[in-house]
Short mmCIF file of C-alpha atoms in Angstrom, two decimals:
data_model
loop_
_atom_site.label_atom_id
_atom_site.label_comp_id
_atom_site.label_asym_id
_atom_site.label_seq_id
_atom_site.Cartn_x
_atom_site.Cartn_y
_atom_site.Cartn_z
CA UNK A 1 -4.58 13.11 -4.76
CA UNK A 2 -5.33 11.61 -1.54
CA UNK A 3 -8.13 9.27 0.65
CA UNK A 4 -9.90 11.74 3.08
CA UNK A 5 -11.32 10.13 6.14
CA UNK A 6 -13.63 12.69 8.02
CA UNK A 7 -13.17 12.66 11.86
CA UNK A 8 -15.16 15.64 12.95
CA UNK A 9 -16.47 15.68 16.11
CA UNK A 10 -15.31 12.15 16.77
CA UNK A 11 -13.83 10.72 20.26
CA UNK A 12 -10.30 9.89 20.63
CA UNK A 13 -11.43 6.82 22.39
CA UNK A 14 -13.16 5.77 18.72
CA UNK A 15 -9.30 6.11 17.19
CA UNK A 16 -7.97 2.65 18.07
CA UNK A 17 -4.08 1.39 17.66
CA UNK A 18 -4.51 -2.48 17.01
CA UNK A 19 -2.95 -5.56 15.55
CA UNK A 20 -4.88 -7.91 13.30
CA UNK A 21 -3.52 -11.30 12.82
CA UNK A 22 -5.54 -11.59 9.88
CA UNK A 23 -4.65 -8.48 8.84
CA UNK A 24 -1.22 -9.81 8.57
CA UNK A 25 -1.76 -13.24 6.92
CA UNK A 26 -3.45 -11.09 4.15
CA UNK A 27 -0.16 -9.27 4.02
CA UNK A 28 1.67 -12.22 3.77
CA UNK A 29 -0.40 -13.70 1.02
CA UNK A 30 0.12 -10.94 -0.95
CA UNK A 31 4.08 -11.11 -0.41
CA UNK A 32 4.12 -14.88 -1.55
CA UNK A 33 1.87 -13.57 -4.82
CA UNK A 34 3.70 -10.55 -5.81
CA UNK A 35 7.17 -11.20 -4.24
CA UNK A 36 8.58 -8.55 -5.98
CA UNK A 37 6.87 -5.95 -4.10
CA UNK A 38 8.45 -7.11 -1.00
CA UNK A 39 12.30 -7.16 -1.96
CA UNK A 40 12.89 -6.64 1.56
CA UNK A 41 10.80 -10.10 2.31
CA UNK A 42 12.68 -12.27 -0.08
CA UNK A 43 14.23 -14.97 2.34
CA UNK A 44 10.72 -15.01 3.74
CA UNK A 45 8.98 -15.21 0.72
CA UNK A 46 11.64 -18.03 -0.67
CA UNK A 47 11.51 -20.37 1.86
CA UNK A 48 7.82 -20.08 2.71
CA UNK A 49 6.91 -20.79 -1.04
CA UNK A 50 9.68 -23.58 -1.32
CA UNK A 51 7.83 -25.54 1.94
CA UNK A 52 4.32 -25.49 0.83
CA UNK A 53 2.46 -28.27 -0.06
CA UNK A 54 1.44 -28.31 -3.68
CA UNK A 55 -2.28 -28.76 -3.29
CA UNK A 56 -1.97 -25.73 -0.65
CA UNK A 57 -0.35 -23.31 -3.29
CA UNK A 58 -2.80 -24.48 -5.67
CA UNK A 59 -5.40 -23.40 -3.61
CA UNK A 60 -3.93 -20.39 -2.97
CA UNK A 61 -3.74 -19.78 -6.23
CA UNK A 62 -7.17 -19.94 -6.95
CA UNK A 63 -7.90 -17.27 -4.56
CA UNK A 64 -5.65 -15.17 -4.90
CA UNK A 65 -7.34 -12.07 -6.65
CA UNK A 66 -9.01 -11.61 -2.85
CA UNK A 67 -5.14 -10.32 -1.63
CA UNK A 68 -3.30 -10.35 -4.91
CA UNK A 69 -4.11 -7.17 -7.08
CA UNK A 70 -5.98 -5.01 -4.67
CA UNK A 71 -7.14 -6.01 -0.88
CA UNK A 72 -11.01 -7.55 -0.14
CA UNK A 73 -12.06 -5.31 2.89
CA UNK A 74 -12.76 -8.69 4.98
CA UNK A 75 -8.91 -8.97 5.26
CA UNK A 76 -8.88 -5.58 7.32
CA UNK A 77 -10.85 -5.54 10.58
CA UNK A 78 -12.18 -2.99 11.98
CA UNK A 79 -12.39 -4.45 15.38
CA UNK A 80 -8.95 -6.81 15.80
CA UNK A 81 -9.46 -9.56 17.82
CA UNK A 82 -6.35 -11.36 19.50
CA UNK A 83 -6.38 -14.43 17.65
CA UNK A 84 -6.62 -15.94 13.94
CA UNK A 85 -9.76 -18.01 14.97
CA UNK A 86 -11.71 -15.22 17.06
CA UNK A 87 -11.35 -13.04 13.86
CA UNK A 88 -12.46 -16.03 11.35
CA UNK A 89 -15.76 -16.09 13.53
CA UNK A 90 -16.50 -12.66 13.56
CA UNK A 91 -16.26 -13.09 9.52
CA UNK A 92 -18.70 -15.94 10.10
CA UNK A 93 -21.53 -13.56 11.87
CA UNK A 94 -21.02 -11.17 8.46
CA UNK A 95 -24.09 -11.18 5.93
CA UNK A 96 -23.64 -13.21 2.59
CA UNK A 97 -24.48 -10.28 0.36
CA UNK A 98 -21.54 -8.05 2.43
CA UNK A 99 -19.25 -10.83 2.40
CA UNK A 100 -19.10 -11.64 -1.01
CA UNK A 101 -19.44 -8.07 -2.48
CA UNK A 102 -16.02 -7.36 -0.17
CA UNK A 103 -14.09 -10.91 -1.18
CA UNK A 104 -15.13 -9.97 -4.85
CA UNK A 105 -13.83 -6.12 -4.85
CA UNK A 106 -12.09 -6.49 -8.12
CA UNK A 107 -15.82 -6.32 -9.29
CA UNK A 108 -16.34 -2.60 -7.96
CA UNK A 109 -13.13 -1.13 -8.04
CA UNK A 110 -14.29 1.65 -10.73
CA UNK A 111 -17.11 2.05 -7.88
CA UNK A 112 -15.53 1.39 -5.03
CA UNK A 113 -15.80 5.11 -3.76
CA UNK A 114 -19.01 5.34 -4.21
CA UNK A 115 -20.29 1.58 -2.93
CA UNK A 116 -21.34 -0.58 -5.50
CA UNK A 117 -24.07 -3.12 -5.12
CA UNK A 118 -23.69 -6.68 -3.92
CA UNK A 119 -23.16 -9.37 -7.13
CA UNK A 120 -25.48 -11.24 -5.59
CA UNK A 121 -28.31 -8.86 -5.62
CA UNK A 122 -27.14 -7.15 -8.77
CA UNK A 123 -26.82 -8.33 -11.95
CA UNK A 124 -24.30 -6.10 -13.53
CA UNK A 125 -22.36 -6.34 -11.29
CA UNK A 126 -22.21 -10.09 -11.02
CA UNK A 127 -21.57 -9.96 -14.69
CA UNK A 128 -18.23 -7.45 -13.88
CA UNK A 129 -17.20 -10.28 -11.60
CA UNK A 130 -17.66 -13.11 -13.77
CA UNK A 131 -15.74 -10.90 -16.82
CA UNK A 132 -13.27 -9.74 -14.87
CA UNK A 133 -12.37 -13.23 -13.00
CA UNK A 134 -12.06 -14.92 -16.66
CA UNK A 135 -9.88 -12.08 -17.55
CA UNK A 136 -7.24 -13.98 -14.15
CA UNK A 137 -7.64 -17.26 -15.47
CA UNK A 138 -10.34 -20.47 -15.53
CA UNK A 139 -9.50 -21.33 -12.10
CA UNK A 140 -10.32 -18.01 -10.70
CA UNK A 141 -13.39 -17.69 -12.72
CA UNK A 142 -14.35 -21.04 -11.61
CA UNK A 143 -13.90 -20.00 -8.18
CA UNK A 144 -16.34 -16.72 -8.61
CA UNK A 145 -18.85 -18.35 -10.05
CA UNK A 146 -18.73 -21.18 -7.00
CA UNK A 147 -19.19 -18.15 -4.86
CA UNK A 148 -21.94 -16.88 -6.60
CA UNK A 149 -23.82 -19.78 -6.61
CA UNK A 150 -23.16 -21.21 -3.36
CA UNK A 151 -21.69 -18.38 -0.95
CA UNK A 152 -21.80 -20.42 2.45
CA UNK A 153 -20.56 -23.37 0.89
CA UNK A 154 -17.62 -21.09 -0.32
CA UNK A 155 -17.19 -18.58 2.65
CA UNK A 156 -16.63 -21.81 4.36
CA UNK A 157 -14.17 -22.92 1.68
CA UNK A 158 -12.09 -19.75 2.44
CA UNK A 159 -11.99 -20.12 6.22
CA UNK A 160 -10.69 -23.15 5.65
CA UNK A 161 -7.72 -21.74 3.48
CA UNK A 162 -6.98 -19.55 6.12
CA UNK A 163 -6.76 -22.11 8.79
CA UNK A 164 -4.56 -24.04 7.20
CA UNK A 165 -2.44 -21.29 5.58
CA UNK A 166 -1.96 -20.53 9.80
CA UNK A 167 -1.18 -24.12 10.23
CA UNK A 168 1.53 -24.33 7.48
CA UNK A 169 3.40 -21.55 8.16
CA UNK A 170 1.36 -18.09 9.39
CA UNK A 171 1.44 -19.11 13.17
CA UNK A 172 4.94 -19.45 13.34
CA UNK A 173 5.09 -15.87 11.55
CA UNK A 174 2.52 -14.25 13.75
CA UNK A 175 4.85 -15.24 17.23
CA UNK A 176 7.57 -13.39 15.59
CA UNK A 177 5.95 -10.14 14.57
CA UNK A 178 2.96 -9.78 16.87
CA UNK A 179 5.12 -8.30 19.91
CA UNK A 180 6.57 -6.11 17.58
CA UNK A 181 3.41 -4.40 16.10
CA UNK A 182 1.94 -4.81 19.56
CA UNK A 183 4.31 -2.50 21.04
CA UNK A 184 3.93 -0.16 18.14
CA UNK A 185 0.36 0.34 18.54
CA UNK A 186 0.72 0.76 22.29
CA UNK A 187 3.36 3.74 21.40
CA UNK A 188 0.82 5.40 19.10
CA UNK A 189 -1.95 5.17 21.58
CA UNK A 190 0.25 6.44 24.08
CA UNK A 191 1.67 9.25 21.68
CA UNK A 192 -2.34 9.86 20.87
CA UNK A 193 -2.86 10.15 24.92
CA UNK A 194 0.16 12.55 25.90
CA UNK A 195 0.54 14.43 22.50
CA UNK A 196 -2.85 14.37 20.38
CA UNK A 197 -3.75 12.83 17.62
CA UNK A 198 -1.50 14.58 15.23
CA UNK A 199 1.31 13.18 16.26
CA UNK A 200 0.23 9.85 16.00
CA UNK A 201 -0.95 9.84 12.49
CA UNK A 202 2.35 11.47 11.71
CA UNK A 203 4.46 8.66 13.40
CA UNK A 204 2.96 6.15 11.90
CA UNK A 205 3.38 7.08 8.48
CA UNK A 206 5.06 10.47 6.73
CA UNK A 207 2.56 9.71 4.07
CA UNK A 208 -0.66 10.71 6.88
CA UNK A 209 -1.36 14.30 7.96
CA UNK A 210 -4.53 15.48 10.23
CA UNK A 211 -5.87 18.98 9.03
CA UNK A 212 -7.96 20.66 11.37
CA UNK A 213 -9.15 23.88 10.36
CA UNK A 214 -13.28 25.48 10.59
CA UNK A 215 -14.84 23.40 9.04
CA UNK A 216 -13.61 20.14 11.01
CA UNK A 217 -10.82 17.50 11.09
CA UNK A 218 -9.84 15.24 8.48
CA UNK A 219 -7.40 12.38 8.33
CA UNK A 220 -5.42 12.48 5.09
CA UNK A 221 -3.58 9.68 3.11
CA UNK A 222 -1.39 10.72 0.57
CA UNK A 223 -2.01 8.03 -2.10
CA UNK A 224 -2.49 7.77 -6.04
CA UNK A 225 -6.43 7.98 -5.49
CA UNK A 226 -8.72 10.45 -5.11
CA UNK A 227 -11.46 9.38 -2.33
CA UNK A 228 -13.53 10.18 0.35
CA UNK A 229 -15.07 8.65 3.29
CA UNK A 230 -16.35 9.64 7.15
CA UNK A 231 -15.80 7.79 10.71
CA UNK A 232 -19.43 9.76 12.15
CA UNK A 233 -21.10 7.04 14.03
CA UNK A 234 -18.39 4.58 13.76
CA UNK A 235 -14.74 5.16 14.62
CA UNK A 236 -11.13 4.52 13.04
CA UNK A 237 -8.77 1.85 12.93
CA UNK A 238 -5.03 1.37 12.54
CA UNK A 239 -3.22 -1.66 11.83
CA UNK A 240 -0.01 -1.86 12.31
CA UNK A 241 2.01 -4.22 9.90
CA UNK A 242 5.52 -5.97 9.61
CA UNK A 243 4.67 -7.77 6.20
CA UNK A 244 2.94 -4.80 4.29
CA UNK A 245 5.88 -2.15 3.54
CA UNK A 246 5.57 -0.50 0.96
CA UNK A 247 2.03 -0.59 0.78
CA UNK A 248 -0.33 2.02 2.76
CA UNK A 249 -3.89 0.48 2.91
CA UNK A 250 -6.86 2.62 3.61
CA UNK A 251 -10.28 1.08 3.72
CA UNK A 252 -12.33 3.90 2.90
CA UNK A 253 -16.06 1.89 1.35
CA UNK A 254 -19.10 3.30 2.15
CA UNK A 255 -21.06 1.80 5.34
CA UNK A 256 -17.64 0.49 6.62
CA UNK A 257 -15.68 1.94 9.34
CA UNK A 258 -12.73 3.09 8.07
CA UNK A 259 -9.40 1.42 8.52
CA UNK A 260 -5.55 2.07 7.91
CA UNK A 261 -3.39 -0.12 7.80
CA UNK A 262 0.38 1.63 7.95
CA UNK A 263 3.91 -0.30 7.79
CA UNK A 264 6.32 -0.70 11.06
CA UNK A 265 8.93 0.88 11.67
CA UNK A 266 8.35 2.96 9.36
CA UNK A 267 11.44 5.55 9.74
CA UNK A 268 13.36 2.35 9.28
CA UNK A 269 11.95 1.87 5.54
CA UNK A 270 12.88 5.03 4.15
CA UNK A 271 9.51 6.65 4.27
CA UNK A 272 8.46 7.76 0.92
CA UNK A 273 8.04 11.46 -0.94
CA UNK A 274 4.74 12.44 -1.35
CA UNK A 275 2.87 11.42 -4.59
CA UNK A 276 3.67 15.04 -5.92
CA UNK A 277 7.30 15.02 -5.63
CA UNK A 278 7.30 11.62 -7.13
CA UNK A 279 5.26 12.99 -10.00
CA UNK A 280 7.17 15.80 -10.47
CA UNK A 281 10.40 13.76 -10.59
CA UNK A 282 9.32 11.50 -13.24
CA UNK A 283 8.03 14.56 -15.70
CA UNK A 284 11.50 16.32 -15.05
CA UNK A 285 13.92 12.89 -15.86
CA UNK A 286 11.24 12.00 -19.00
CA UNK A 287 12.25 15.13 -20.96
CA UNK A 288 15.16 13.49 -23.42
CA UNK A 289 17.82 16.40 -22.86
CA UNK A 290 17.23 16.21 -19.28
CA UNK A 291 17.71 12.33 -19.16
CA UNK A 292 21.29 12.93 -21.49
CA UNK A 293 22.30 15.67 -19.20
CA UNK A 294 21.75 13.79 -16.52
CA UNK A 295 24.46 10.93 -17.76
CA UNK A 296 27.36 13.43 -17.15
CA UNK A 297 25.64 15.03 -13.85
CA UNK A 298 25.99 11.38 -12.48
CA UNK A 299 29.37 10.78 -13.04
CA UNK A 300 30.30 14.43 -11.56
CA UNK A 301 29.93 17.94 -10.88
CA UNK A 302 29.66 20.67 -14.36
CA UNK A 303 29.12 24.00 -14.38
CA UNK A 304 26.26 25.70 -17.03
CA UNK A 305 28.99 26.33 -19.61
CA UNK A 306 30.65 23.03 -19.76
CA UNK A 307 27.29 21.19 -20.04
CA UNK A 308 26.46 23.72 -23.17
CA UNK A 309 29.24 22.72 -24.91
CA UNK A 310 29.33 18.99 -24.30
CA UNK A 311 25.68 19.18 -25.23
CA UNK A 312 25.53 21.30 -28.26
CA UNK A 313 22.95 23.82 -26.62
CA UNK A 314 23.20 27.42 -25.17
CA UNK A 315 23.78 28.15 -21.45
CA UNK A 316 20.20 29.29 -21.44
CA UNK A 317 18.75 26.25 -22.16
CA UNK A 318 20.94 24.32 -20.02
CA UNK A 319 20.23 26.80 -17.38
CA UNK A 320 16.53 26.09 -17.58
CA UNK A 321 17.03 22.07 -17.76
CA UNK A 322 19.02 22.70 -14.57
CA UNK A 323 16.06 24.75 -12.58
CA UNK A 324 13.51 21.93 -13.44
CA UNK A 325 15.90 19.30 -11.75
CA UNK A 326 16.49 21.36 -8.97
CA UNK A 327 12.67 22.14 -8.22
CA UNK A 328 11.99 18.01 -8.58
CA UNK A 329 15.26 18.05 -5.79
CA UNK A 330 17.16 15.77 -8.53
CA UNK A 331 20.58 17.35 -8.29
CA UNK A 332 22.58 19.64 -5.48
CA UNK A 333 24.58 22.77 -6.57
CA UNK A 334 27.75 24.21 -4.88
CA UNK A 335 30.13 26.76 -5.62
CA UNK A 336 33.26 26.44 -6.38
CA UNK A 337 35.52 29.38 -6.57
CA UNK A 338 33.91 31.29 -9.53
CA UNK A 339 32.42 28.30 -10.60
CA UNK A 340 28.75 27.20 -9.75
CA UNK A 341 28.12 23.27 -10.02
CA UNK A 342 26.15 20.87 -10.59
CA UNK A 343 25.56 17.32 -9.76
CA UNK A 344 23.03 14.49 -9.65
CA UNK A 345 21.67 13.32 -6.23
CA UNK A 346 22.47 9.63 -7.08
CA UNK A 347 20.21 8.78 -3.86
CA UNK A 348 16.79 10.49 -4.80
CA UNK A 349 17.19 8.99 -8.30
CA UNK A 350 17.99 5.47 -7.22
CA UNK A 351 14.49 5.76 -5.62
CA UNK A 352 12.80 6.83 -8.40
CA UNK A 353 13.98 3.37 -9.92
CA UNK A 354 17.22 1.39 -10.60
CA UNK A 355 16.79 0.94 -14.34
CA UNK A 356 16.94 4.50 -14.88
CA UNK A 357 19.79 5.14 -12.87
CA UNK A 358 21.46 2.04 -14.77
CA UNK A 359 20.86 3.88 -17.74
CA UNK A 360 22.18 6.76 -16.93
CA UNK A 361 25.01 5.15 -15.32
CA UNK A 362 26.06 2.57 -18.39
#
C-alpha cells in the first residue's frame, strides 16, 4: 500500500525543499491534541498546555477536528511563504467553496482520493459533515454548521485562532526550529542539485522511494493507504518538520499540487520498517504458540529441541514457528557448538509495541 505521486516529465526546478511556518503550527496543534503521539514532545506539549489561557484551549478545542484526527489540506502549503502572516493571506485569496471543503476533510475522507464535492455546493456531503461533526461533540458540530452558514465570517474566525495561537506560544517555537528545517531543506535541494532526485527523496525519509522505469517516474510513500495523484502542470512540495515525527503527510487531493511533508532528522528518529514488515510482524507474534514461545526466546537463547519439550510440541512444529519469526526478522540464530539457537530480537519487538513485550517479559 502506498500514495503514488506521478512526476513524469516534470522539472526539477518544480520539486521545491521548503519550510512552512504554518505547516508547523498545524503540527504543533496536533501534538497538544493527541500528545501521545508525540512521546518525544512531552516537555513541549506539558508546558505549552499548562500556560494557555482557558478561553484559548477552549477555542482550540472547538476546532480541533481541522489538525486533530486527520490534516485539512489548508494547513500544508504548497507554496511556503516566510512568515505566519504572509501564509494566513494567501489562505485569504482561496475560494470559499475550496476552503471549506479542505478545513472540513473529515467530510470526504472515504472520497478523498477521488475529490469529493464542496459541502457547500453539495448536499450530501454537507450532511456527512454535519453527522460526522456531532459524532466529535456539540461544540464541534456547532462550529460546522457556523461554517456552513457563514464561511467568511468563520474563515475569519480561524485566522484569528491562528494569530493568536502564534502570539501565545507558536512564535517563540518557530525561532527555535525554523533554522533547523531551513538548513534541512537547503541540504535536500542541494543533494537534489549534485546527486538527483533520488537521493533526496531517500534522505528525507526511508519511508519515500522514486521509481523510474518506461513508463515514467513516480514518487512513492510507503503508507497504510492506497492512493494516487500527479504533479503534471503543477509541481511538488516538501516540508520539512521538527514537530511532526512520526507522522509522514502526503497531500495527494485532486486539483491540488501535491505536498509532503517528512520529519527532521529523520535518521535521528529511528526511521521506520516499511508497512509490510510491520504487517508481517504483527501476523507472526498474533499466532498464540508463537506469542508463548516467544516468553522463553526473550529471556534467552533455546535450541529446537529444548523449546519442544518445554512446549509440549514436536521439533517440527517448533521448527516451523521458528522460520515464521525469522522471515518477520523477530529473532537472531547462532550456533553454538552442535547446538543451533535461538533468541528474540528484544529491539525489533519493543518497536512493534511495549505492551507486548511487557507481556512477554512478565
Amino acid at each position: 500500500m502506498s500514495v503514488t505521486i506521478d512526476i513524469t516529465g516534470l522539472p526539477h526546478e518544480r520539486i521545491a525543499f521548503c519550510p512552512s511556518p504554518l505547516a508547523e503550527l498545524g503540527n504543533a496543534l496536533h501534538a497538544l491534541a493527541e500528545p501521545a503521539h508525540h512521546a518525544r514532545l512531552h516537555a513541549w506539549t506539558t508546558a505549552t498546555s499548562a500556560a494557555l489561557k482557558p478561553e484559548l484551549a477552549d477555542r482550540l478545542h472547538e476546532a480541533d477536528f481541522m489538525w486533530r484526527g486527520s490534516r485539512s489540506d489548508i494547513l500544508l502549503p504548497a507554496r511556503p511563504r516566510a512568515t505566519l502572516a504572509e501564509e494566513l493571506d494567501y489562505l485569504d485569496r482561496m475560494d470559499d467553496e475550496k476552503y471549506v471543503g479542505s478545513a472540513l476533510e473529515i467530510s470526504c475522507a472515504s472520497r478523498y482520493s477521488d475529490g469529493a464535492p464542496s459541502p457547500l455546493v453539495d448536499e450530501g456531503t454537507r450532511r456527512r459533515a454535519l453527522e460526522l461533526a456531532t459524532a466529535r461533540g456539540p461544540r464541534q458540530a456547532a462550529f460546522v454548521e457556523r461554517m456552513l452558514a457563514d464561511p467568511p465570517g468563520t474563515r475569519a474566525w480561524i485566522r484569528r485562532l491562528l494569530e493568536d495561537c502564534d502570539e501565545a506560544f507558536f512564535a517563540d517555537t518557530w525561532r527555535r526550529v525554523r533554522v533547523q528545517l531551513a538548513a534541512d531543506a537547503r541540504h535536500k535541494t542541494e543533494l537534489m542539485r549534485r546527486k538527483g532526485l533520488a537521493e533526496a527523496v531517500a534522505d528525507a525519509s526511508s519511508a519515500m522511494v522514486l521509481e523510474e522505469d518506461a513508463e515514467g517516474s513516480r514518487i512513492v510513500v510507503d503508507k497504510l493507504a492506497q492512493a494516487r495523484t500527479s504533479a503534471e502542470g503543477t509541481g511538488v512540495t516538501f516540508l520539512p518538520t521538527a514537530f511532526g515525527w512520526p507522522h509522514l503527510f502526503a497531500l495527494h487531493t485532486p486539483g491540488w499540487q501535491p505536498v509532503i511533508q517528512y520529519p527532521v532528522p529523520a535518521r535521528d528518529l529511528g526511521g521506520g520498517a516499511p508497512v509490510d514488515t510491520v504487517k508481517l510482524r504483527l501476523e507472526a507474534v498474533a499466532h498464540p504458540m508463537r506469542m508463548r514461545l516467544s516468553r522463553s526466546l526473550a529471556r534467552g537463547s533455546y535450541s529446537t529441541s529444548e523449546l519442544a519439550d518445554t512446549y509440549g510440541i514436536t521439533a517440527p512444529e517448533v521448527s516451523r514457528h521458528l522460520a515464521v519469526m525469522r522471515k518477520a526478522g523477530l529473532i537472531t540464530t547462532q550456533r553454538r557448538g552442535r547446538y543451533v539457537l535461538h533468541q528474540l530480537d528484544v529491539a525489533v519487538v519493543a518497536r512493534l509495541g511495549s505492551d507486548f513485550l511487557e507481556s512477554v517479559l512478565r
